[in-house]
Short mmCIF file of C-alpha atoms in Angstrom, two decimals:
data_model
loop_
_atom_site.label_atom_id
_atom_site.label_comp_id
_atom_site.label_asym_id
_atom_site.label_seq_id
_atom_site.Cartn_x
_atom_site.Cartn_y
_atom_site.Cartn_z
CA MET A 4 -37.79 6.92 -12.85
CA ALA A 5 -34.80 7.95 -14.40
CA ASP A 6 -31.63 7.14 -12.25
CA LYS A 7 -30.25 10.36 -10.30
CA VAL A 8 -26.18 9.97 -9.98
CA ILE A 9 -23.82 12.29 -8.57
CA LEU A 10 -20.13 12.32 -8.07
CA LEU A 11 -18.30 14.20 -5.52
CA ASP A 12 -15.10 14.23 -7.00
CA PHE A 13 -11.81 16.38 -7.05
CA TRP A 14 -10.52 16.73 -10.29
CA PRO A 15 -6.80 15.76 -10.06
CA SER A 16 -8.02 12.24 -7.99
CA MET A 17 -6.52 9.36 -9.41
CA PHE A 18 -9.39 7.45 -7.58
CA GLY A 19 -12.48 9.93 -8.51
CA MET A 20 -11.08 9.00 -11.92
CA ARG A 21 -11.07 5.76 -12.15
CA VAL A 22 -15.06 6.42 -11.25
CA ARG A 23 -15.45 8.89 -14.33
CA ILE A 24 -13.74 6.14 -16.35
CA ALA A 25 -16.86 3.80 -15.38
CA LEU A 26 -19.88 5.61 -15.76
CA ALA A 27 -18.63 6.61 -18.80
CA GLU A 28 -17.83 3.40 -19.86
CA LYS A 29 -21.18 2.60 -19.26
CA GLY A 30 -23.16 5.72 -20.56
CA VAL A 31 -24.43 7.06 -17.11
CA GLU A 32 -25.35 10.72 -17.21
CA TYR A 33 -23.93 11.84 -13.99
CA GLU A 34 -23.96 15.34 -12.30
CA PHE A 35 -20.12 16.25 -11.28
CA ARG A 36 -19.28 18.11 -8.44
CA GLU A 37 -15.79 19.26 -7.43
CA GLU A 38 -15.10 18.88 -3.80
CA ASP A 39 -12.84 21.61 -1.90
CA LEU A 40 -10.98 19.66 0.30
CA PHE A 41 -9.92 22.00 2.83
CA ASN A 42 -13.24 22.98 2.57
CA LYS A 43 -15.73 19.84 2.08
CA SER A 44 -18.96 20.42 1.53
CA PRO A 45 -22.26 19.51 4.34
CA LEU A 46 -22.92 16.65 1.62
CA LEU A 47 -19.87 15.59 1.12
CA LEU A 48 -19.23 14.82 5.10
CA LYS A 49 -22.76 13.58 5.46
CA MET A 50 -22.57 11.01 2.53
CA ASN A 51 -19.33 9.98 3.69
CA PRO A 52 -18.78 10.70 7.51
CA VAL A 53 -16.66 7.20 8.13
CA HIS A 54 -13.86 8.70 5.95
CA LYS A 55 -14.88 12.38 4.22
CA LYS A 56 -12.63 11.83 1.44
CA ILE A 57 -13.68 11.43 -2.54
CA PRO A 58 -14.09 10.27 -4.61
CA VAL A 59 -18.19 9.51 -3.49
CA LEU A 60 -20.53 7.89 -6.04
CA ILE A 61 -24.42 9.22 -4.86
CA HIS A 62 -26.97 7.10 -6.36
CA ASN A 63 -30.31 7.95 -6.09
CA GLY A 64 -29.59 9.43 -2.84
CA LYS A 65 -27.42 6.09 -1.39
CA PRO A 66 -23.84 6.80 -1.51
CA VAL A 67 -21.36 4.08 -2.50
CA CYS A 68 -17.80 5.28 -1.09
CA GLU A 69 -14.63 4.10 -1.89
CA SER A 70 -13.36 4.21 -5.68
CA LEU A 71 -13.27 0.10 -6.01
CA ILE A 72 -16.25 -0.29 -4.29
CA ALA A 73 -17.71 2.50 -6.95
CA VAL A 74 -16.87 0.91 -9.27
CA GLN A 75 -17.67 -2.44 -9.31
CA TYR A 76 -21.21 -1.52 -7.75
CA ILE A 77 -21.62 0.68 -11.57
CA ASP A 78 -20.56 -2.96 -13.20
CA GLU A 79 -23.52 -4.51 -11.03
CA VAL A 80 -26.12 -2.00 -11.57
CA TRP A 81 -25.37 -1.21 -15.28
CA ASN A 82 -24.63 -4.02 -16.10
CA ASP A 83 -26.29 -4.13 -19.50
CA LYS A 84 -23.42 -2.97 -21.22
CA ALA A 85 -19.18 -2.83 -21.10
CA PRO A 86 -18.39 -5.34 -18.13
CA LEU A 87 -15.99 -4.26 -16.29
CA LEU A 88 -15.49 -7.43 -14.86
CA PRO A 89 -14.63 -11.42 -16.54
CA SER A 90 -17.76 -13.12 -15.64
CA ASP A 91 -16.18 -16.31 -14.47
CA PRO A 92 -15.63 -16.05 -10.66
CA TYR A 93 -11.30 -17.23 -11.08
CA ARG A 94 -10.88 -14.48 -13.56
CA LYS A 95 -13.05 -12.47 -11.53
CA ALA A 96 -10.88 -12.87 -8.53
CA HIS A 97 -7.20 -12.59 -10.78
CA ALA A 98 -9.03 -8.73 -11.70
CA ARG A 99 -9.88 -7.72 -8.03
CA PHE A 100 -6.72 -9.60 -6.69
CA TRP A 101 -4.78 -7.36 -9.02
CA ALA A 102 -6.84 -3.92 -8.57
CA ASP A 103 -6.61 -3.74 -4.78
CA TYR A 104 -2.50 -4.42 -5.28
CA VAL A 105 -2.48 -1.16 -7.14
CA ASP A 106 -4.13 0.20 -4.05
CA LYS A 107 -1.91 -0.82 -1.76
CA LYS A 108 0.66 0.36 -3.32
CA MET A 109 0.58 2.79 -6.48
CA TYR A 110 -0.41 5.97 -4.01
CA ASP A 111 2.09 5.26 -1.52
CA LEU A 112 5.05 4.67 -3.71
CA GLY A 113 3.94 7.88 -6.10
CA LYS A 114 4.02 9.70 -3.09
CA ASN A 115 7.33 8.98 -2.45
CA VAL A 116 8.67 9.45 -5.56
CA SER A 117 7.69 12.97 -5.97
CA THR A 118 8.45 13.96 -2.17
CA LYS A 119 12.12 11.96 -1.16
CA LYS A 120 15.26 13.38 -1.71
CA GLY A 121 18.68 12.66 -1.91
CA GLU A 122 19.02 8.81 -1.03
CA GLU A 123 15.30 8.00 -0.25
CA GLN A 124 14.48 9.77 -3.45
CA GLU A 125 16.86 6.11 -5.51
CA ALA A 126 15.17 4.10 -3.86
CA ALA A 127 11.81 5.16 -4.25
CA ASN A 128 12.26 5.42 -7.77
CA LYS A 129 13.48 2.22 -7.33
CA GLU A 130 10.51 0.22 -5.75
CA PHE A 131 8.68 2.43 -7.46
CA ILE A 132 10.02 0.71 -11.49
CA GLU A 133 10.27 -2.48 -8.83
CA CYS A 134 5.96 -2.76 -8.85
CA LEU A 135 5.53 -1.34 -12.61
CA LYS A 136 8.01 -4.55 -14.28
CA LEU A 137 5.48 -6.77 -11.76
CA PHE A 138 2.35 -5.22 -13.21
CA GLU A 139 3.93 -5.62 -16.69
CA GLY A 140 4.64 -9.02 -15.44
CA GLU A 141 1.14 -9.50 -15.19
CA LEU A 142 0.46 -7.90 -18.72
CA GLY A 143 1.92 -10.14 -20.24
CA ASP A 144 1.18 -9.40 -24.46
CA LYS A 145 -2.33 -8.46 -23.52
CA THR A 146 -4.00 -5.76 -24.98
CA TYR A 147 -4.85 -5.09 -21.52
CA PHE A 148 -4.87 -6.93 -18.44
CA GLY A 149 -8.71 -8.68 -18.13
CA GLY A 150 -7.41 -9.59 -21.99
CA GLU A 151 -8.34 -8.47 -25.07
CA THR A 152 -11.21 -6.20 -23.24
CA PHE A 153 -11.17 -2.68 -20.92
CA GLY A 154 -11.86 -4.08 -17.59
CA PHE A 155 -11.58 -3.79 -13.82
CA CYS A 156 -7.89 -4.23 -13.13
CA ASP A 157 -7.65 -1.42 -16.27
CA VAL A 158 -9.89 1.31 -14.40
CA ALA A 159 -7.66 0.59 -11.29
CA LEU A 160 -4.30 1.29 -12.83
CA ILE A 161 -4.40 3.81 -15.90
CA THR A 162 -5.73 6.13 -13.30
CA PHE A 163 -2.13 6.81 -11.83
CA TYR A 164 -1.01 7.22 -15.38
CA SER A 165 -2.01 10.67 -15.78
CA TRP A 166 0.21 11.55 -12.65
CA PHE A 167 3.86 9.72 -14.48
CA LYS A 168 4.95 13.37 -15.66
CA THR A 169 4.92 13.92 -12.21
CA PHE A 170 6.30 10.91 -10.55
CA GLU A 171 9.08 11.83 -13.48
CA MET A 172 9.78 15.31 -12.92
CA CYS A 173 9.86 14.63 -9.93
CA GLY A 174 11.77 11.61 -9.36
CA ASN A 175 14.32 13.11 -12.71
CA PHE A 176 13.20 9.53 -14.33
CA SER A 177 11.76 8.30 -17.30
CA ILE A 178 9.44 5.64 -16.75
CA GLU A 179 8.68 5.16 -20.50
CA ALA A 180 12.79 3.93 -20.42
CA GLU A 181 11.80 1.40 -18.24
CA CYS A 182 8.84 0.23 -18.69
CA PRO A 183 7.67 0.55 -22.48
CA LYS A 184 5.06 -2.02 -22.34
CA LEU A 185 3.55 -0.59 -19.85
CA ILE A 186 3.20 3.05 -21.48
CA ALA A 187 3.02 1.07 -24.43
CA TRP A 188 -1.20 0.03 -22.34
CA ALA A 189 -1.54 2.43 -21.85
CA LYS A 190 -0.96 4.55 -24.72
CA ARG A 191 -3.94 1.68 -25.60
CA CYS A 192 -6.33 3.70 -22.88
CA MET A 193 -6.42 6.96 -23.20
CA GLU A 194 -7.17 6.02 -27.49
CA LYS A 195 -10.96 5.10 -25.39
CA GLU A 196 -12.81 7.96 -24.97
CA SER A 197 -14.55 6.94 -22.07
CA VAL A 198 -10.11 7.31 -20.39
CA ALA A 199 -9.33 10.26 -22.38
CA LYS A 200 -12.34 12.33 -21.13
CA SER A 201 -11.48 11.71 -17.46
CA LEU A 202 -7.69 11.25 -16.96
CA PRO A 203 -6.75 15.50 -16.62
CA ASP A 204 -4.25 17.32 -18.39
CA ARG A 205 -0.62 15.52 -16.85
CA HIS A 206 0.92 19.17 -17.37
CA LYS A 207 -1.66 20.36 -15.58
CA LEU A 208 -1.65 17.54 -12.97
CA TYR A 209 2.44 19.33 -12.75
CA ASP A 210 1.35 22.49 -11.36
CA PHE A 211 -0.97 21.30 -9.27
CA ALA A 212 1.39 18.58 -7.75
CA LEU A 213 4.51 21.55 -7.21
CA GLN A 214 1.76 23.98 -5.80
CA VAL A 215 0.64 20.82 -3.04
CA LYS A 216 4.72 20.44 -2.18
CA LYS A 217 5.26 24.35 -1.68
CA MET A 218 2.85 24.89 0.41
CA ASN A 219 3.91 21.54 2.47
CA GLY A 220 7.75 23.21 2.45
CA ILE A 221 8.64 20.23 0.17
CA GLU A 222 10.74 21.94 -2.85
CA MET B 17 -11.80 -22.61 -15.14
CA ALA B 18 -12.42 -24.37 -11.54
CA GLU B 19 -16.02 -26.37 -11.40
CA GLU B 20 -17.95 -26.36 -8.47
CA GLY B 21 -17.10 -30.34 -7.68
CA GLN B 22 -13.30 -29.40 -8.37
CA GLU B 23 -10.13 -30.95 -5.69
CA VAL B 24 -9.88 -27.47 -2.52
CA LYS B 25 -6.85 -26.65 -1.11
CA LEU B 26 -6.34 -24.18 1.50
CA LEU B 27 -2.56 -22.55 2.39
CA GLY B 28 -3.30 -21.23 6.19
CA SER B 29 -1.34 -21.00 9.61
CA TRP B 30 -3.28 -21.58 12.56
CA TYR B 31 -2.72 -18.49 13.95
CA SER B 32 -4.04 -16.27 11.42
CA PRO B 33 -6.99 -14.35 11.77
CA PHE B 34 -7.40 -14.26 7.81
CA VAL B 35 -6.97 -17.70 7.33
CA PHE B 36 -9.71 -18.58 10.04
CA ARG B 37 -12.08 -16.65 7.12
CA VAL B 38 -12.06 -18.41 5.04
CA ARG B 39 -11.90 -21.56 7.11
CA TRP B 40 -15.18 -19.69 8.13
CA ALA B 41 -16.70 -19.63 5.12
CA LEU B 42 -15.37 -22.65 3.89
CA LYS B 43 -18.21 -24.15 6.54
CA LEU B 44 -21.03 -22.29 6.54
CA LYS B 45 -21.03 -23.08 2.38
CA GLY B 46 -20.19 -27.15 3.77
CA ILE B 47 -17.38 -27.22 1.19
CA GLN B 48 -14.05 -30.32 1.90
CA TYR B 49 -11.47 -29.63 1.36
CA GLU B 50 -7.80 -29.93 2.67
CA TYR B 51 -6.46 -27.44 4.56
CA ILE B 52 -2.48 -27.23 4.81
CA GLU B 53 -0.18 -25.58 7.50
CA GLN B 54 2.17 -23.42 5.96
CA ASP B 55 5.50 -22.01 8.09
CA LEU B 56 6.14 -18.58 7.39
CA ASN B 57 9.19 -17.93 8.85
CA ASN B 58 11.10 -21.10 6.09
CA LYS B 59 7.53 -20.32 3.57
CA SER B 60 7.28 -23.76 1.29
CA SER B 61 8.13 -23.50 -2.23
CA LEU B 62 4.27 -24.64 -2.68
CA LEU B 63 3.01 -21.62 -1.37
CA LEU B 64 5.99 -19.35 -3.20
CA HIS B 65 4.78 -21.38 -6.49
CA TYR B 66 1.16 -20.72 -5.63
CA ASN B 67 1.43 -16.95 -4.59
CA PRO B 68 5.12 -15.35 -5.73
CA ILE B 69 3.13 -12.03 -5.30
CA ASN B 70 2.70 -11.17 -1.69
CA LYS B 71 3.91 -15.09 -0.33
CA LYS B 72 1.25 -15.03 2.44
CA VAL B 73 -1.91 -17.47 3.70
CA PRO B 74 -4.48 -17.89 2.99
CA VAL B 75 -4.59 -19.02 -0.48
CA MET B 76 -6.84 -21.24 -1.98
CA ILE B 77 -6.11 -23.52 -4.50
CA HIS B 78 -9.03 -24.94 -6.75
CA GLY B 79 -9.20 -27.24 -9.35
CA GLY B 80 -5.57 -25.91 -9.45
CA LYS B 81 -5.84 -22.78 -9.06
CA PRO B 82 -4.61 -20.52 -6.89
CA ILE B 83 -6.51 -17.69 -4.57
CA ALA B 84 -5.11 -14.81 -2.28
CA GLU B 85 -6.36 -12.66 -0.70
CA SER B 86 -9.03 -13.65 1.89
CA LEU B 87 -11.75 -11.25 0.96
CA VAL B 88 -10.80 -12.14 -2.41
CA ILE B 89 -11.28 -15.85 -1.46
CA ILE B 90 -14.68 -15.29 -0.01
CA GLU B 91 -16.49 -13.31 -2.61
CA TYR B 92 -15.15 -16.30 -5.14
CA MET B 93 -16.28 -18.52 -2.47
CA ASP B 94 -19.43 -16.45 -2.97
CA GLU B 95 -19.65 -16.90 -7.15
CA THR B 96 -18.44 -20.21 -7.21
CA TRP B 97 -21.19 -21.93 -4.82
CA LYS B 98 -23.54 -20.05 -5.06
CA HIS B 99 -25.70 -21.81 -1.90
CA ASN B 100 -25.85 -20.45 1.69
CA PRO B 101 -24.22 -16.37 0.28
CA ILE B 102 -22.54 -15.06 2.26
CA LEU B 103 -22.19 -11.92 1.21
CA PRO B 104 -25.42 -9.28 -0.17
CA VAL B 105 -27.09 -10.12 -3.69
CA ASP B 106 -28.58 -6.88 -3.77
CA PRO B 107 -25.50 -4.52 -5.26
CA TYR B 108 -25.82 -1.57 -2.84
CA GLN B 109 -26.35 -3.88 0.40
CA LYS B 110 -23.34 -5.64 -1.37
CA ALA B 111 -21.75 -2.66 -1.74
CA MET B 112 -22.07 -1.73 1.70
CA ALA B 113 -20.56 -4.53 2.98
CA ARG B 114 -17.52 -4.47 1.24
CA PHE B 115 -17.16 -0.61 1.79
CA TRP B 116 -17.33 -1.81 6.13
CA ALA B 117 -14.68 -5.18 5.36
CA LYS B 118 -12.06 -2.21 3.20
CA PHE B 119 -12.09 -0.25 6.13
CA ILE B 120 -11.58 -2.82 9.18
CA GLU B 121 -9.24 -3.87 6.81
CA GLU B 122 -7.55 -0.58 6.97
CA LYS B 123 -8.55 0.84 10.28
CA PHE B 124 -8.29 -2.04 12.55
CA THR B 125 -4.47 -2.78 12.73
CA VAL B 126 -4.44 -3.72 16.22
CA ALA B 127 -1.98 -6.06 15.72
CA ARG B 128 1.03 -3.58 15.00
CA THR B 129 0.43 -2.61 19.24
CA LEU B 130 2.82 -5.74 19.58
CA ILE B 131 5.96 -4.29 18.46
CA LEU B 132 5.34 -0.68 18.68
CA ASP B 133 5.86 1.45 22.28
CA GLY B 134 4.58 4.84 23.41
CA GLU B 135 3.14 7.48 21.24
CA GLN B 136 2.57 5.05 18.27
CA GLN B 137 1.47 2.87 20.45
CA LYS B 138 -0.84 4.69 21.52
CA LYS B 139 -2.15 6.47 18.70
CA GLU B 140 -2.70 2.53 17.34
CA VAL B 141 -5.25 2.20 20.02
CA LYS B 142 -6.76 5.02 19.85
CA GLN B 143 -7.83 4.10 16.81
CA ALA B 144 -8.71 0.84 17.59
CA ARG B 145 -11.11 2.56 19.84
CA ASP B 146 -12.33 4.76 17.40
CA VAL B 147 -13.33 1.61 15.15
CA LEU B 148 -14.87 -0.03 17.78
CA GLU B 149 -17.16 2.51 18.49
CA ILE B 150 -18.33 2.84 15.09
CA LEU B 151 -19.09 -0.80 15.07
CA GLU B 152 -20.90 -0.29 17.99
CA GLY B 153 -22.97 2.67 15.59
CA GLU B 154 -22.90 0.27 13.13
CA LEU B 155 -24.72 -2.24 14.20
CA LYS B 156 -28.20 -0.65 16.00
CA GLY B 157 -30.00 -4.11 17.41
CA LYS B 158 -28.99 -6.97 14.94
CA ARG B 159 -28.16 -9.60 16.14
CA PHE B 160 -24.59 -9.75 13.73
CA PHE B 161 -24.02 -7.39 11.74
CA GLY B 162 -25.47 -9.57 9.22
CA GLY B 163 -28.50 -10.12 10.51
CA ASP B 164 -30.03 -12.97 11.92
CA THR B 165 -27.23 -14.91 11.42
CA ILE B 166 -23.37 -14.25 10.22
CA GLY B 167 -22.89 -12.12 6.87
CA PHE B 168 -19.68 -11.08 5.15
CA LEU B 169 -18.44 -8.50 7.77
CA ASP B 170 -18.52 -10.79 11.27
CA ILE B 171 -16.13 -12.76 9.18
CA VAL B 172 -14.23 -10.03 8.46
CA LEU B 173 -14.57 -8.87 11.78
CA GLY B 174 -13.62 -12.31 13.86
CA ARG B 175 -10.57 -12.06 15.01
CA ILE B 176 -12.08 -9.72 17.37
CA PRO B 177 -13.35 -12.67 19.66
CA GLY B 178 -10.50 -14.95 19.15
CA TRP B 179 -7.44 -12.45 19.08
CA LEU B 180 -7.95 -9.27 20.53
CA GLY B 181 -7.18 -10.50 23.93
CA ALA B 182 -4.29 -12.21 23.52
CA ILE B 183 -3.46 -8.96 21.72
CA GLU B 184 -4.11 -6.55 24.74
CA GLU B 185 -2.48 -8.86 26.99
CA VAL B 186 0.44 -9.23 25.44
CA ALA B 187 0.94 -5.88 24.42
CA CYS B 188 -0.17 -4.17 27.84
CA ILE B 189 -2.87 -2.30 26.50
CA LYS B 190 -6.30 -2.08 26.77
CA VAL B 191 -8.75 -1.57 23.99
CA PHE B 192 -11.96 -3.61 24.16
CA ASP B 193 -14.30 -2.52 26.92
CA PRO B 194 -17.59 -3.67 27.83
CA ILE B 195 -19.09 -1.35 29.03
CA GLU B 196 -18.26 0.88 26.57
CA TYR B 197 -19.09 -1.11 23.45
CA PRO B 198 -22.66 -3.35 24.87
CA ARG B 199 -23.57 -4.35 21.60
CA MET B 200 -19.76 -5.17 21.01
CA LYS B 201 -19.57 -6.58 23.97
CA LYS B 202 -22.76 -8.74 23.26
CA TRP B 203 -22.07 -9.35 19.42
CA MET B 204 -18.68 -11.11 20.58
CA ASP B 205 -20.48 -13.39 22.57
CA SER B 206 -23.08 -14.82 20.26
CA PHE B 207 -20.41 -15.01 17.66
CA SER B 208 -17.86 -16.29 19.66
CA GLU B 209 -20.75 -19.44 20.69
CA LEU B 210 -21.82 -19.90 17.74
CA PRO B 211 -20.40 -23.84 17.56
CA MET B 212 -18.74 -23.37 13.67
CA ILE B 213 -16.90 -20.49 15.74
CA LYS B 214 -16.53 -22.28 19.03
CA GLU B 215 -14.93 -25.31 18.64
CA SER B 216 -12.56 -23.30 15.16
CA LEU B 217 -10.75 -21.18 18.08
CA PRO B 218 -7.26 -21.18 18.70
CA PRO B 219 -6.12 -21.78 22.64
CA ARG B 220 -5.64 -17.91 23.73
CA ASN B 221 -2.60 -19.71 25.84
CA ASN B 222 -1.14 -19.91 22.26
CA LEU B 223 -1.81 -17.36 20.99
CA VAL B 224 -0.19 -15.15 23.60
CA GLN B 225 2.78 -17.67 23.83
CA HIS B 226 2.86 -16.78 19.32
CA PHE B 227 2.07 -12.91 20.37
CA HIS B 228 5.64 -12.76 23.19
CA LYS B 229 7.46 -14.42 20.20
CA PHE B 230 6.40 -11.97 17.31
CA ARG B 231 6.91 -8.71 20.12
CA GLN B 232 10.51 -10.08 20.77
CA HIS B 233 11.17 -10.32 17.15
CA GLY B 234 9.46 -7.18 15.89
CA ARG B 235 11.05 -5.00 18.37
CA ASP B 236 14.54 -5.94 18.25
CA PRO B 237 15.59 -4.20 14.78
CA THR B 238 18.11 -6.88 13.98
CA THR B 239 15.34 -9.70 13.45
CA ARG B 240 12.12 -7.82 12.72
CA THR B 241 11.96 -7.94 8.69
CA GLY B 242 10.58 -11.42 7.80
CA PHE B 243 8.82 -12.73 11.08
CA HIS B 244 5.57 -12.87 10.41
CA TYR B 245 2.62 -12.43 12.17
#
């Protein structure tokens, strides 16, 4: 029996993008369903009643919620190619620790850069860059966070790259000037088809971000 | 890479429910380890060396290599010592266990009530009660979240039997009503009665004293930063 895979998603979501990349890496056929977050579908509310959020991966009718959990699930089920997590338990734990760190920090830091003003803006920019420098330190001279092959931690972080233009425009700073190694890593990731086709155009994202800010009364 | 037979150390603090998750997991797997108590208000060079990113406990050191974050440690343990698995083996059941663990991590932050007042405290209490209500539904006639024996989610929730009462007392709040959450009450009793849990829980009075200190420092803006729960 063929697998039926549906992804409930929202095109600007850096969390949804992670699942798109994982499915593409594994060559899994799936149906992409765009959700209107102001008018959530009955399917979304049924499949994620606790959070009512995207992304939701639905595999043969069963939902998996939370992007990094879905990515791990995809890695474990479609385990015949493109492993995203290393097989060694210690290296696996290391990848999970850093992916978890991205999850805990990046969204709020990015949001602050995009919405704060004046002194708070300066502080937000500083915190954001400090976090990216931490990631640069962890990356070191490796091609990807996992080493020679693209993996879990890369998936967790690369989706924020599509939002970098937005952060730079709102924060009035250059991320490449501060973190050139990280940008070089991001560009390497973007050369992969699975990543390039999963991330939206950054200009389109910036326009979207401006609309959201306007709607929320933020200049 | 660390081998099964290599030495295990655990950096922890006596009052941290996150450390207890790892201690219970170690007990379930029957793994011998050296426990090293940490003073989180005066962090040791050992802790700063092995967890420079978060500077928090628990940190497991296996064969000299550090692993931080309680949930990451438990998954590492399941993959290294494969007997007595804590997480389900089936990928879908595993995904569900991870989902609930993340839900609890993000939403059951009731310890914040110790340093909050008024509306903010009320909001935190309501969130905690919403979590309990959802978990009440999830128990569905099972003795433990793991079924007949304790599993990942039971360990993740372990702070409820030991810590919640002390938090309620010190913060002067009421979160857990046994009449409203009869399944959770049964779970709490079953969990706390397990010998390995019963003998390990920190004495309530010690926790109460500790939380009083935490509350005092936490509500005074001049001392808030750096004092650890």
